[in-house]
Amino acid sequence: MTDTLTPTATPLCDRMRAIGEWNPNWDPFYELDPDWTEKFMTMGVAPMLKGVLDPKTIEFLSIAVDASCTHMYGPGVRRHIRKALKLGATQEEITAVLQLTSILGIHTMSLGAPILQEELAAHKAAAPSPR
């Protein structure tokens, strides 16, 4: 936990707020521990700052994360689509990102369907036979 007597410098978090990259859902954990939040954000942006991936690819990945069934953050999807378009992304490329991301939901069926089949078989086996 952060020492409440010593203010914590959070230059990255402050910059993210200033340029409109801050998700207000991060406010509660920032308020609880600004130092941890600053370190977390620094770790999260490190791959982007290293220049290994081009900016358009980073926007595609950001679209995928924000649109994924485990995140579903509409404002981020909108922001990253706008950025991708400004970087020259095509409608087809962004559609492909969304289509690939939508496949994450298939895991619900690949996990649940076999379990359903097993449970139906067990239920049938345990049920008294009709007379």
Coordinates of N, CA and C in Angstrom, one line a residue, residues 64-73 101 104-105:
A64 N -8.7 -5.6 -30.2 CA -9.0 -6.9 -29.8 C -9.2 -7.1 -28.3
V65 N -8.3 -6.5 -27.6 CA -8.4 -6.6 -26.1 C -9.7 -5.9 -25.6
D66 N -10.0 -4.7 -26.1 CA -11.1 -4.0 -25.6 C -12.4 -4.6 -26.1
A67 N -12.4 -5.2 -27.2 CA -13.7 -5.8 -27.8 C -13.9 -7.3 -27.3
S68 N -12.9 -7.9 -26.6 CA -13.0 -9.3 -26.3 C -14.1 -9.5 -25.3
C69 N -14.6 -10.7 -25.3 CA -15.7 -11.1 -24.4 C -15.4 -11.0 -22.9
T70 N -14.1 -10.9 -22.6 CA -13.7 -10.8 -21.2 C -13.4 -9.3 -20.8
H71 N -13.6 -8.4 -21.7 CA -13.3 -7.0 -21.4 C -14.5 -6.1 -21.8
M72 N -14.9 -6.2 -23.1 CA -16.1 -5.5 -23.5 C -16.1 -4.0 -23.1
Y73 N -15.1 -3.3 -23.5 CA -15.0 -1.8 -23.2 C -15.2 -1.0 -24.4
T101 N -11.4 -11.8 -32.9 CA -11.6 -11.7 -31.5 C -12.9 -12.4 -31.0
L104 N -13.1 -15.9 -29.5 CA -12.9 -16.2 -28.1 C -14.1 -16.8 -27.4
G105 N -15.3 -16.4 -27.9 CA -16.5 -16.9 -27.3 C -16.8 -18.4 -27.6

